[in-house]
mmCIF file of N, CA and C in Angstrom:
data_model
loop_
_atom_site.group_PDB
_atom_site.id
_atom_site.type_symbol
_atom_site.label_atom_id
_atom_site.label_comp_id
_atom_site.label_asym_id
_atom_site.label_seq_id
_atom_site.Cartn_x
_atom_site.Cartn_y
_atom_site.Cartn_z
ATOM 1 N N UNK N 1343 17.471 -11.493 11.666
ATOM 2 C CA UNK N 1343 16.181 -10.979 12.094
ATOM 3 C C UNK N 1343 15.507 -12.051 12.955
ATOM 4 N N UNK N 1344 15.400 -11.675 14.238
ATOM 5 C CA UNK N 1344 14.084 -12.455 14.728
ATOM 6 C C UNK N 1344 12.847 -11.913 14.273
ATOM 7 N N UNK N 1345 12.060 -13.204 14.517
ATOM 8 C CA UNK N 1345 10.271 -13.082 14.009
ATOM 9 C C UNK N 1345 9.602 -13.793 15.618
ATOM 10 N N UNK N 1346 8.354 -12.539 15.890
ATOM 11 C CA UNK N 1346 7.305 -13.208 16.544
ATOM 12 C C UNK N 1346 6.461 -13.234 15.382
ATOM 13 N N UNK N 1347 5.810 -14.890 15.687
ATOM 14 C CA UNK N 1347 4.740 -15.155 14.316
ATOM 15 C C UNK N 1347 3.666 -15.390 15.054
ATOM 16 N N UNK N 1348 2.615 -14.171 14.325
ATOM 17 C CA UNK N 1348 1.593 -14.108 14.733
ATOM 18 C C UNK N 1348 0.514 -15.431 14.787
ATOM 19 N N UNK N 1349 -0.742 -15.198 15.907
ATOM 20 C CA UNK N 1349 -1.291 -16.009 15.394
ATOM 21 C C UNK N 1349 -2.033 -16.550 13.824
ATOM 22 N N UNK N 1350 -2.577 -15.472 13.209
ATOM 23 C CA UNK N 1350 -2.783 -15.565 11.969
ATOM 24 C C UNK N 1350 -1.999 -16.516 10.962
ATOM 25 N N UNK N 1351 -0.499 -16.539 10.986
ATOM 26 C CA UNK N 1351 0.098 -17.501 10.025
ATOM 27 C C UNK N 1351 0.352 -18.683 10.794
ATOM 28 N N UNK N 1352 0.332 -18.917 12.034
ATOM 29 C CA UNK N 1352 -0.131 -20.201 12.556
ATOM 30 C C UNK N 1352 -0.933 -20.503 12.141
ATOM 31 N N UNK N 1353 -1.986 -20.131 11.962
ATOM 32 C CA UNK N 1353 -3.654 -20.676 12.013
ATOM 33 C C UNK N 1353 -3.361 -21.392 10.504
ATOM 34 N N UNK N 1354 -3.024 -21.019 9.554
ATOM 35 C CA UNK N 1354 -2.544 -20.795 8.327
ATOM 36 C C UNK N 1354 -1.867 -22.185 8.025
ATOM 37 N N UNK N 1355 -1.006 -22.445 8.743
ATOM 38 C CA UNK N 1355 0.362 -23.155 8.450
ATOM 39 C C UNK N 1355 -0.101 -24.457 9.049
ATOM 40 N N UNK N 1356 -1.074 -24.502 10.240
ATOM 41 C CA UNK N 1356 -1.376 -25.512 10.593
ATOM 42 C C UNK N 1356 -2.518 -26.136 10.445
ATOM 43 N N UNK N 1357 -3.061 -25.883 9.586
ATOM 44 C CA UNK N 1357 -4.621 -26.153 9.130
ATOM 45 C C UNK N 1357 -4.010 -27.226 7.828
ATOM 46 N N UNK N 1358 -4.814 -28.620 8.294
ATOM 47 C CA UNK N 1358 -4.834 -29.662 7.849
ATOM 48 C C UNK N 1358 -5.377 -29.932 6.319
ATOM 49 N N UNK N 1359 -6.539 -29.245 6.043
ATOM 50 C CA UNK N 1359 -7.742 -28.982 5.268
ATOM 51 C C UNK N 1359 -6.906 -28.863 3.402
ATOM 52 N N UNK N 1360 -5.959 -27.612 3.852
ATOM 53 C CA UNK N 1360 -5.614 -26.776 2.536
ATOM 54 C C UNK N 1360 -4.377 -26.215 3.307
ATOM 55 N N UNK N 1361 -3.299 -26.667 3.287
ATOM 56 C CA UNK N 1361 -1.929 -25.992 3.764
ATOM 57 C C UNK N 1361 -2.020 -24.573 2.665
ATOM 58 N N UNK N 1362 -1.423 -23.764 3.448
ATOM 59 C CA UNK N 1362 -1.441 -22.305 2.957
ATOM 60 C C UNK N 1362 -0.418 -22.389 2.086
ATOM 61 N N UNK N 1363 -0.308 -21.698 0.902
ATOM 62 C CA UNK N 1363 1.351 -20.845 0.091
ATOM 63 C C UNK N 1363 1.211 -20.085 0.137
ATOM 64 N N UNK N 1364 0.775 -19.092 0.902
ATOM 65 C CA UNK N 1364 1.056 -17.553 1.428
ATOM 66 C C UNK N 1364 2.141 -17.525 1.876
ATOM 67 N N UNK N 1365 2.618 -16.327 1.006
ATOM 68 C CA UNK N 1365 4.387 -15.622 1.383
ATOM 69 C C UNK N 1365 4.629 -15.722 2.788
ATOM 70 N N UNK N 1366 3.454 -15.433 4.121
ATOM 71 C CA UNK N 1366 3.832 -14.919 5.575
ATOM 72 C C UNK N 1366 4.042 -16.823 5.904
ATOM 73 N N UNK N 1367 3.230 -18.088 5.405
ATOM 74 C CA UNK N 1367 3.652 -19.311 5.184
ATOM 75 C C UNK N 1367 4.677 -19.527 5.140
ATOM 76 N N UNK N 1368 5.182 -19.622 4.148
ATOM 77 C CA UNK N 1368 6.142 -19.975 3.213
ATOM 78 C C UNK N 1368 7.486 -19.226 4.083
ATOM 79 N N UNK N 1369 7.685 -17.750 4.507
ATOM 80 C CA UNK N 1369 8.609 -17.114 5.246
ATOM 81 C C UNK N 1369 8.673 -17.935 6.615
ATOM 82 N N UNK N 1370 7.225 -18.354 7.254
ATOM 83 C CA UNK N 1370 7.305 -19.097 8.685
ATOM 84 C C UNK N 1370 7.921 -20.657 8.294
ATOM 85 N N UNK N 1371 8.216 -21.174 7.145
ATOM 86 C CA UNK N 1371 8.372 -23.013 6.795
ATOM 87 C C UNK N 1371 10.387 -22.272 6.516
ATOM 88 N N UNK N 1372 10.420 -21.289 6.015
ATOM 89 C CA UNK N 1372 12.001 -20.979 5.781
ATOM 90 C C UNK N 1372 12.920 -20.545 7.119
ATOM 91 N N UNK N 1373 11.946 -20.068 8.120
ATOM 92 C CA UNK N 1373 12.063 -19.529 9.284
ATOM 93 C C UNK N 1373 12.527 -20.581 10.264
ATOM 94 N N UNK N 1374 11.588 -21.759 10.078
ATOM 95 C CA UNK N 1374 11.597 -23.109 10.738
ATOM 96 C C UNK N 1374 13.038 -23.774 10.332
ATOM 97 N N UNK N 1375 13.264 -23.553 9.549
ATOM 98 C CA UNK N 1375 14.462 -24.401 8.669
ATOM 99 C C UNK N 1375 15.669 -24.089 9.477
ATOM 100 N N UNK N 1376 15.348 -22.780 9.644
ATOM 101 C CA UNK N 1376 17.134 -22.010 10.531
ATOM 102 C C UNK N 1376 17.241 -21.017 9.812
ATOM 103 N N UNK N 1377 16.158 -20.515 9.519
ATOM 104 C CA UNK N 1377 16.774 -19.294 8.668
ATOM 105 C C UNK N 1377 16.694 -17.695 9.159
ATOM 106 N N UNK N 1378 16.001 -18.140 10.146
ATOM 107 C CA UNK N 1378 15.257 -17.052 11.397
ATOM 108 C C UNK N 1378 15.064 -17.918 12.805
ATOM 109 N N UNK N 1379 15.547 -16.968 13.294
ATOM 110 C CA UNK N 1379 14.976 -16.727 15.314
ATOM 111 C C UNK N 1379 13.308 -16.896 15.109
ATOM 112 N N UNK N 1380 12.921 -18.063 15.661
ATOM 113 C CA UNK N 1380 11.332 -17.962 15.989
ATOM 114 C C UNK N 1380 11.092 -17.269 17.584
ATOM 115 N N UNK N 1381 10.313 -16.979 17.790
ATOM 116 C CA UNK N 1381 9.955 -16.302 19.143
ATOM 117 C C UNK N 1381 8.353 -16.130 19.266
ATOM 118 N N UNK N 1382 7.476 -16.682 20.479
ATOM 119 C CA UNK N 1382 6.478 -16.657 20.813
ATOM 120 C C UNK N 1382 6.439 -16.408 22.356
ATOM 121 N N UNK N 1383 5.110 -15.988 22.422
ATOM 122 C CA UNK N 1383 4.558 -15.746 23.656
ATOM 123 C C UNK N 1383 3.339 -16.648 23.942
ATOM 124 N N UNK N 1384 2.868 -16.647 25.619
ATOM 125 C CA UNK N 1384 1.983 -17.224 25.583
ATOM 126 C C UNK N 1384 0.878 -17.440 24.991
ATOM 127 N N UNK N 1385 0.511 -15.833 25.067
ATOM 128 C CA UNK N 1385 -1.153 -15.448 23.917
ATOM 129 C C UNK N 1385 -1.092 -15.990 22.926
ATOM 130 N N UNK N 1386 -0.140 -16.125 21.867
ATOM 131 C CA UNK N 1386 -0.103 -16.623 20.700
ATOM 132 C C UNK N 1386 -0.555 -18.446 20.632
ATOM 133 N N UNK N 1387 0.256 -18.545 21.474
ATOM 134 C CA UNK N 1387 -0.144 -20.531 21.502
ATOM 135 C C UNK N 1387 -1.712 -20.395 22.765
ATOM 136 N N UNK N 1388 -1.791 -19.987 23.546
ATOM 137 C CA UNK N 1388 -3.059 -19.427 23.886
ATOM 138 C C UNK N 1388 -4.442 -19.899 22.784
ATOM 139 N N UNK N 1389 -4.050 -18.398 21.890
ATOM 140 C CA UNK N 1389 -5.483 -18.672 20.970
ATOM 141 C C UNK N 1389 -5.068 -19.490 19.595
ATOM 142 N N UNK N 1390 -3.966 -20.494 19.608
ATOM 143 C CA UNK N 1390 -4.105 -21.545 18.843
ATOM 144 C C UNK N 1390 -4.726 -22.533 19.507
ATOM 145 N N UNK N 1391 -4.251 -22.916 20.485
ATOM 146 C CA UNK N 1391 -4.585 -24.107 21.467
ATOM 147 C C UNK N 1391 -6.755 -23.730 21.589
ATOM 148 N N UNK N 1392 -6.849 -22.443 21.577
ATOM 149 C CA UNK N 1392 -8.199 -22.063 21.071
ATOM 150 C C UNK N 1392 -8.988 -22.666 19.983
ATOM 151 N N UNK N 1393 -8.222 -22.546 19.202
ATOM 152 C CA UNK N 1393 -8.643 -22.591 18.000
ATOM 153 C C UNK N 1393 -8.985 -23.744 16.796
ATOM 154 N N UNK N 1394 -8.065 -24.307 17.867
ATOM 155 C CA UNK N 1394 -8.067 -25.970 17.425
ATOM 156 C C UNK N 1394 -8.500 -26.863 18.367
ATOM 157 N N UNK N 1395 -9.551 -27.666 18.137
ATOM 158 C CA UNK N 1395 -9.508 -28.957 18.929
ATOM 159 C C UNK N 1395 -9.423 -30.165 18.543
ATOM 160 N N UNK N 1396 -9.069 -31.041 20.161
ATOM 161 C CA UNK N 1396 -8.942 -32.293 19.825
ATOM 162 C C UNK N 1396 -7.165 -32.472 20.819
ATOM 163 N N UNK N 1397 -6.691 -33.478 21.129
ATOM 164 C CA UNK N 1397 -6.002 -34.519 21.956
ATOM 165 C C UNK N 1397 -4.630 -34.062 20.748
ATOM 166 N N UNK N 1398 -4.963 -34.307 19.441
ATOM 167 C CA UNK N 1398 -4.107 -34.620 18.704
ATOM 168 C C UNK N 1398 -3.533 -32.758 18.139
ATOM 169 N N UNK N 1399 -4.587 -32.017 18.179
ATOM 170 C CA UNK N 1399 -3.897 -30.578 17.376
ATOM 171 C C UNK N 1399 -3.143 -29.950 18.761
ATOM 172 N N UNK N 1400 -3.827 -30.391 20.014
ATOM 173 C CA UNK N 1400 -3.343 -30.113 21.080
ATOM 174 C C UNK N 1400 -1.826 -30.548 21.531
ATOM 175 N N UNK N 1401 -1.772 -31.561 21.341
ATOM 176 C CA UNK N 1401 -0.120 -32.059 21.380
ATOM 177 C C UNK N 1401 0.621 -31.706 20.429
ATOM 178 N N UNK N 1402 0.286 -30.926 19.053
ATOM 179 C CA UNK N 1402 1.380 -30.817 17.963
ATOM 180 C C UNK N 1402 1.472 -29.230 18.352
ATOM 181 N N UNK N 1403 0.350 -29.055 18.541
ATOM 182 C CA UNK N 1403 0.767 -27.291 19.062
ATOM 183 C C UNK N 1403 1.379 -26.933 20.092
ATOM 184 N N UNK N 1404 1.449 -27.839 21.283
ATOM 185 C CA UNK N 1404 2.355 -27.962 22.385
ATOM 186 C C UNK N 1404 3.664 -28.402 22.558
ATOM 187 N N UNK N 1405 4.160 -29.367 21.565
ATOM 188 C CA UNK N 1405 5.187 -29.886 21.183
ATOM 189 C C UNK N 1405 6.021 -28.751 20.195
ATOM 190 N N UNK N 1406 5.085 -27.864 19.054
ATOM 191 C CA UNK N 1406 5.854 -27.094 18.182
ATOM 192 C C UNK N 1406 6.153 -25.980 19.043
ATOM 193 N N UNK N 1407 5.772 -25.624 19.758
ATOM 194 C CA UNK N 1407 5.733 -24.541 20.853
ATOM 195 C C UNK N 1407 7.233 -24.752 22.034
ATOM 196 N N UNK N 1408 7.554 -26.044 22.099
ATOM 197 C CA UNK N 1408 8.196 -25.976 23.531
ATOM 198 C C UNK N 1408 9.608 -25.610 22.821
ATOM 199 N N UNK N 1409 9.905 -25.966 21.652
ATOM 200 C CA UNK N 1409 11.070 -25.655 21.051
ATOM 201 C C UNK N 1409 11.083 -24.080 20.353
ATOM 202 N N UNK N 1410 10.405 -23.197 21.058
ATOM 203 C CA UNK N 1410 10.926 -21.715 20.189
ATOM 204 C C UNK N 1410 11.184 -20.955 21.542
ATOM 205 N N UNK N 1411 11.755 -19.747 21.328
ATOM 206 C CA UNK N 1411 12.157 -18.850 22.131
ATOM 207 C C UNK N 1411 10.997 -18.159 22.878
ATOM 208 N N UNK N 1412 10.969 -18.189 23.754
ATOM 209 C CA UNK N 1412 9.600 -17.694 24.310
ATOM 210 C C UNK N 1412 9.914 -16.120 25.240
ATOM 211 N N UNK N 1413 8.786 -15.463 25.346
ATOM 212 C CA UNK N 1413 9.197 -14.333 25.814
ATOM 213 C C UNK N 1413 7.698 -14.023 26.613
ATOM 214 N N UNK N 1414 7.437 -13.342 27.672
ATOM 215 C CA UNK N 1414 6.510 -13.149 28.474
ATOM 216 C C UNK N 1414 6.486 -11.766 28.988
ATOM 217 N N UNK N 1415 5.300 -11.112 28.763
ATOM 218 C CA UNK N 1415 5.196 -9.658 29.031
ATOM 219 C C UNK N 1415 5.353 -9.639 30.283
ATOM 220 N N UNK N 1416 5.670 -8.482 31.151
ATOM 221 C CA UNK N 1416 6.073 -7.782 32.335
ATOM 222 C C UNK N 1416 4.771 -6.468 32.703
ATOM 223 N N UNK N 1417 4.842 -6.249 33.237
ATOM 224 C CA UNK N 1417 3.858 -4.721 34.200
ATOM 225 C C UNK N 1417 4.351 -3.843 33.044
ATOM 226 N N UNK N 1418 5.302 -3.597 32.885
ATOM 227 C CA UNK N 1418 5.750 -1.993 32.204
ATOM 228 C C UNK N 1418 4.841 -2.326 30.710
ATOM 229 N N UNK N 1419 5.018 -3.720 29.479
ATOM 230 C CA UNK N 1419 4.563 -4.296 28.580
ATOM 231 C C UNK N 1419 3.281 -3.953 28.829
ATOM 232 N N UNK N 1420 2.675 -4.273 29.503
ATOM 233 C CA UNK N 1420 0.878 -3.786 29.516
ATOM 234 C C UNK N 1420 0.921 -2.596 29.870
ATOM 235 N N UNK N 1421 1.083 -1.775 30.251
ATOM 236 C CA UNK N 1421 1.316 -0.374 30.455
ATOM 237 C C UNK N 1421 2.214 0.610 29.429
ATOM 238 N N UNK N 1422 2.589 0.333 28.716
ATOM 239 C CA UNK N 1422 2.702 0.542 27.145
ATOM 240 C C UNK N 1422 1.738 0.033 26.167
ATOM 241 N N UNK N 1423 1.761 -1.163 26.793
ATOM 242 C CA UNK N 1423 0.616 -1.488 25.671
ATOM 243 C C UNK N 1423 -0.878 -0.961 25.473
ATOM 244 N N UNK N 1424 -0.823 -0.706 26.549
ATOM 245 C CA UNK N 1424 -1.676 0.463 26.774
ATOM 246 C C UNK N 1424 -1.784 1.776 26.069
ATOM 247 N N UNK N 1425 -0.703 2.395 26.554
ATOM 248 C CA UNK N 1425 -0.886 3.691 25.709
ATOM 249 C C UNK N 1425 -0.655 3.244 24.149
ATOM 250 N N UNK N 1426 0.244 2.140 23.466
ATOM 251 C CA UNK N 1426 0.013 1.973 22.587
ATOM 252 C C UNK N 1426 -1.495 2.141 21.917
ATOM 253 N N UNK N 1427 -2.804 1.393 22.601
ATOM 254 C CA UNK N 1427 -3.689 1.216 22.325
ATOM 255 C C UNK N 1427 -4.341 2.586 22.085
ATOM 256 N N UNK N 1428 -4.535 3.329 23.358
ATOM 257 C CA UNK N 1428 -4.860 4.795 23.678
ATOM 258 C C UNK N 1428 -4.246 5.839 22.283
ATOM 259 N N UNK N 1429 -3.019 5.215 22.268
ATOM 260 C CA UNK N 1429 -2.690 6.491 20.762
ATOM 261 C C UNK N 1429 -3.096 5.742 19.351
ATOM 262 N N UNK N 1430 -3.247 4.882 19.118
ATOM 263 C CA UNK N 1430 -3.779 4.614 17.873
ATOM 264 C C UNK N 1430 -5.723 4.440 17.999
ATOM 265 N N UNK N 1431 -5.939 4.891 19.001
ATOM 266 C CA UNK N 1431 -7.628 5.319 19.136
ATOM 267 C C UNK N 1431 -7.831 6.621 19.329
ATOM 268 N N UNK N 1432 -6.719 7.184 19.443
ATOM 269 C CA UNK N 1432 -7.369 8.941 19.594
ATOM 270 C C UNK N 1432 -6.538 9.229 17.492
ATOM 271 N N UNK N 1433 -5.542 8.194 16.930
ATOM 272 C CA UNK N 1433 -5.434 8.551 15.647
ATOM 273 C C UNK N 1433 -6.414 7.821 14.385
ATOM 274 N N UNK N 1434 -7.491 7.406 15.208
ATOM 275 C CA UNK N 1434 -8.962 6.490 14.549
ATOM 276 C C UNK N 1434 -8.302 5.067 14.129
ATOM 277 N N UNK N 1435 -7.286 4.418 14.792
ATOM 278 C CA UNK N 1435 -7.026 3.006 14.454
ATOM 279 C C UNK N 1435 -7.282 2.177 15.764
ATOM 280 N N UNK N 1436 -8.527 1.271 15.504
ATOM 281 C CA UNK N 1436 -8.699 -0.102 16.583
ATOM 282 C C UNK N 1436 -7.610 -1.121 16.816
ATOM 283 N N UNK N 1437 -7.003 -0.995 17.905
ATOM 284 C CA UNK N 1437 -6.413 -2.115 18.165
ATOM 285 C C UNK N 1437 -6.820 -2.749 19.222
ATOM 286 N N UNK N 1438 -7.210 -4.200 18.963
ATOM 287 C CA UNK N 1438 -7.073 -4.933 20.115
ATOM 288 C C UNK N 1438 -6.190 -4.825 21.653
ATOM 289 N N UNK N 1439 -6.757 -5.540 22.701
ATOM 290 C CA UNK N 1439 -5.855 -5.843 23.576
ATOM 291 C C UNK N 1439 -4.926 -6.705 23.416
ATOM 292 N N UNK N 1440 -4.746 -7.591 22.848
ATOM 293 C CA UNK N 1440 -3.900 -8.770 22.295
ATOM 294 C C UNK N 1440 -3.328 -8.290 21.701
ATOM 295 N N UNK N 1441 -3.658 -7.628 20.254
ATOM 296 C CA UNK N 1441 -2.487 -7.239 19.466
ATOM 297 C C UNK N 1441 -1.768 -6.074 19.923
ATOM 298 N N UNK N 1442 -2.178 -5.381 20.843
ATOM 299 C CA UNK N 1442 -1.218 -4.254 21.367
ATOM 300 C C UNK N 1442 -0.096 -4.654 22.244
ATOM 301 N N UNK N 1443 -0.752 -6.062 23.032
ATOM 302 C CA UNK N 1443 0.486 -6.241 23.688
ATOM 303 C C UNK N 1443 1.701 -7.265 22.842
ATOM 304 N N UNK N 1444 1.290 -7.862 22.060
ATOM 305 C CA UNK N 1444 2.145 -8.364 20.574
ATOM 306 C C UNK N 1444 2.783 -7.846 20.273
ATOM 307 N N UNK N 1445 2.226 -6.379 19.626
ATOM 308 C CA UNK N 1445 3.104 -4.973 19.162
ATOM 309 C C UNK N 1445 4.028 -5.150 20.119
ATOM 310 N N UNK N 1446 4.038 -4.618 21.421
ATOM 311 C CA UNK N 1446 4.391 -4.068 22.527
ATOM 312 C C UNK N 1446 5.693 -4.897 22.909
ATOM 313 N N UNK N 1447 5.462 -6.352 23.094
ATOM 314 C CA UNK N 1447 6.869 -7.308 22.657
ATOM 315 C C UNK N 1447 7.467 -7.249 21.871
ATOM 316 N N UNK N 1448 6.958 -7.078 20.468
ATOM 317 C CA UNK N 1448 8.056 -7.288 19.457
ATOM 318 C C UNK N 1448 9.319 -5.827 19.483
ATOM 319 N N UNK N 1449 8.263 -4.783 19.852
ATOM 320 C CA UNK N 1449 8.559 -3.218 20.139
ATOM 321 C C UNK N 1449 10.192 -3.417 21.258
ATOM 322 N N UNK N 1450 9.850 -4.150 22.203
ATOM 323 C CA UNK N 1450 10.812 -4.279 23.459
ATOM 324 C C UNK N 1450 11.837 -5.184 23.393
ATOM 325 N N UNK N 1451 11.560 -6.025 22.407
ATOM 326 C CA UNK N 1451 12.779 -7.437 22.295
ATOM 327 C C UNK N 1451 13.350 -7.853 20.724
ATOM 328 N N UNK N 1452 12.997 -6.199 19.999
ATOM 329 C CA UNK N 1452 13.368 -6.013 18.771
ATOM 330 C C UNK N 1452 13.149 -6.888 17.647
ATOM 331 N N UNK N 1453 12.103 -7.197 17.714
ATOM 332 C CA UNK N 1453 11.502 -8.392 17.270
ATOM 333 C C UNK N 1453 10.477 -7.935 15.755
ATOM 334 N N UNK N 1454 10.803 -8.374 15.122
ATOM 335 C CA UNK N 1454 9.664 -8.285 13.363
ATOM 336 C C UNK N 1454 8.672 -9.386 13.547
ATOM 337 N N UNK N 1455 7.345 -8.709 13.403
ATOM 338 C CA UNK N 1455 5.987 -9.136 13.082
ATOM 339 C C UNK N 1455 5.800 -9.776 11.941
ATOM 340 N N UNK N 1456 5.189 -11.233 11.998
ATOM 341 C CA UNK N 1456 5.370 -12.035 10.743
ATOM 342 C C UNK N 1456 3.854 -12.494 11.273
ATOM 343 N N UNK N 1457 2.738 -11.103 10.258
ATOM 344 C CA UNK N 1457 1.240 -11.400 10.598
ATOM 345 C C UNK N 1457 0.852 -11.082 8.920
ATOM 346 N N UNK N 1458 -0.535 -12.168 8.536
ATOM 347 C CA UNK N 1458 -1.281 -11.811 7.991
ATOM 348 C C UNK N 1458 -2.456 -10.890 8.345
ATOM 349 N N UNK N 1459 -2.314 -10.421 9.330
ATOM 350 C CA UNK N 1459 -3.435 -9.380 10.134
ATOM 351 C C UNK N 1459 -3.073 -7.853 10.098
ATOM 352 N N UNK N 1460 -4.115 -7.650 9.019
ATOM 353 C CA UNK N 1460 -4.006 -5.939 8.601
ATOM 354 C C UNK N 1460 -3.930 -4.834 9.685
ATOM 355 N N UNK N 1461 -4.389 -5.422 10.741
ATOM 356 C CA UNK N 1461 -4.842 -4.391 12.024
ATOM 357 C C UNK N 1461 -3.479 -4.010 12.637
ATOM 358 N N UNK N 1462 -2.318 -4.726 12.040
ATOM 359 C CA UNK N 1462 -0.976 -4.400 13.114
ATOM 360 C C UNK N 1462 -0.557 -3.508 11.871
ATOM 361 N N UNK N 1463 -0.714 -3.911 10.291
ATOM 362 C CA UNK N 1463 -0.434 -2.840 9.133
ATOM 363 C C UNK N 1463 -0.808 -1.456 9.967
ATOM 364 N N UNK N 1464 -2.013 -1.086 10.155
ATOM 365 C CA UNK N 1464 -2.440 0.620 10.601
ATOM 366 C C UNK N 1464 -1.995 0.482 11.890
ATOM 367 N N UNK N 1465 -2.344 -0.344 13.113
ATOM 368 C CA UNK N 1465 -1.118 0.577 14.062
ATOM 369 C C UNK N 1465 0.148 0.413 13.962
ATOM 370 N N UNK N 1466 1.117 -0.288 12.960
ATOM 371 C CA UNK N 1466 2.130 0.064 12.689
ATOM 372 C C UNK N 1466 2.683 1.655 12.408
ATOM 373 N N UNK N 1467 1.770 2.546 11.990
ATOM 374 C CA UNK N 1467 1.735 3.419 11.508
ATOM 375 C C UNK N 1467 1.836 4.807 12.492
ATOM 376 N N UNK N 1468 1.544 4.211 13.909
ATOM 377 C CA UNK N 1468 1.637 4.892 14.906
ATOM 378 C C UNK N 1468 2.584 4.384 15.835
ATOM 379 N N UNK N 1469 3.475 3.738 15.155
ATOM 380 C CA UNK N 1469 4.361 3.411 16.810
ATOM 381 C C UNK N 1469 5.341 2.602 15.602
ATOM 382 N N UNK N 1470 6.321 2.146 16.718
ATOM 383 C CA UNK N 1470 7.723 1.513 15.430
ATOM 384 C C UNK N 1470 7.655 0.051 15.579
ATOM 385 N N UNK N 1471 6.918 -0.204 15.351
ATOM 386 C CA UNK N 1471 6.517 -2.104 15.064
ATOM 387 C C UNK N 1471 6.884 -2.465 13.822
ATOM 388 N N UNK N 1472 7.918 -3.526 13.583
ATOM 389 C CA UNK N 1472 8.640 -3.414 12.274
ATOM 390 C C UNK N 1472 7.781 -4.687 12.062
ATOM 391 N N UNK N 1473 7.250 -4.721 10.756
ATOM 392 C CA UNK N 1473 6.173 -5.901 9.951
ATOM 393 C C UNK N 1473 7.243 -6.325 9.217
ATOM 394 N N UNK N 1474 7.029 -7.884 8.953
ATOM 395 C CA UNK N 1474 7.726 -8.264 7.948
ATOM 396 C C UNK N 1474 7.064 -8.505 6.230
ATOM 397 N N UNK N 1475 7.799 -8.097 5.769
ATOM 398 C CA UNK N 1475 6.799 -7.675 4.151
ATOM 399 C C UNK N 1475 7.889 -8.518 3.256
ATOM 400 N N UNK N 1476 6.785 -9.177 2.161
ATOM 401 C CA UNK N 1476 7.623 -10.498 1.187
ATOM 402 C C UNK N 1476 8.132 -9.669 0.753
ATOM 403 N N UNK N 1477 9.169 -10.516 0.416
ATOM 404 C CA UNK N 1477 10.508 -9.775 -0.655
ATOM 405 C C UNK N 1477 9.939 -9.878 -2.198
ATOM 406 N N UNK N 1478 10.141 -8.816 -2.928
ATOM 407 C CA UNK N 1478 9.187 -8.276 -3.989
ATOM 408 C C UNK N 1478 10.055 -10.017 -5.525
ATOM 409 N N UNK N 1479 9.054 -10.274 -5.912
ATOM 410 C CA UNK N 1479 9.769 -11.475 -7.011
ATOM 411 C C UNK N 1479 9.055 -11.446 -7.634
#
């Protein structure tokens, strides 16, 4: 299985404060190991590089970044991602612009969603975005 990992378990995994043991954690530290295909896009290191400041979160997020598989949306990707968006708002589910085009990659490069963010749970529900869910223990 490849994983695009959302921003959410970044935010998670790299927060200095209180390291996370959340399962979507813990799956991204087993993932790291070799146990999974990592795969990111720009947006994702985007709104980390957001999210964090400083010289120093900036170089570890740029450095953890240059070593994963990277993948970059195309014209057709936003234009799905689009109607992605359009059909889970006429079935009463908000999705972002960001997370539709997230969906929309993982959708095209067969890729499993490794998010703590409920909002890809309900438009999962309208389109075939495969989430990755802990293994039951």
């Amino acid at each position: 299985m490849s994983l695009l990992v959302d921003t959410s378990v970044w935010s998670l995994a790299l927060r200095r404060d209180s390291p996370a043991q959340a399962p979507a954690v813990l799956a991204l530290q087993a993932a790291l190991s070799g146990a999974e295909l990592i795969v990111t896009t720009g947006l994702v290191m985007q709104e980390l590089l957001q999210g964090f400041s400083g010289p120093r979160a900036r170089l570890e997020i740029v450095q953890r970044f240059s070593a994963l598989s990277f993948v970059s949306p195309d014209r057709e990707d936003h234009v799905e991602a689009a109607e992605l968006r359009n059909a889970c708002r006429r079935a009463g589910v908000q999705v972002g612009t960001i997370d539709a085009l997230l969906a929309q990659l993982c959708m095209r490069h067969n890729l499993t969603l490794l998010t703590v963010d409920n909002d890809f749970t309900h438009a999962a529900k309208h389109c075939a975005l495969k989430l990755w869910a802990s293994q039951p223990g």
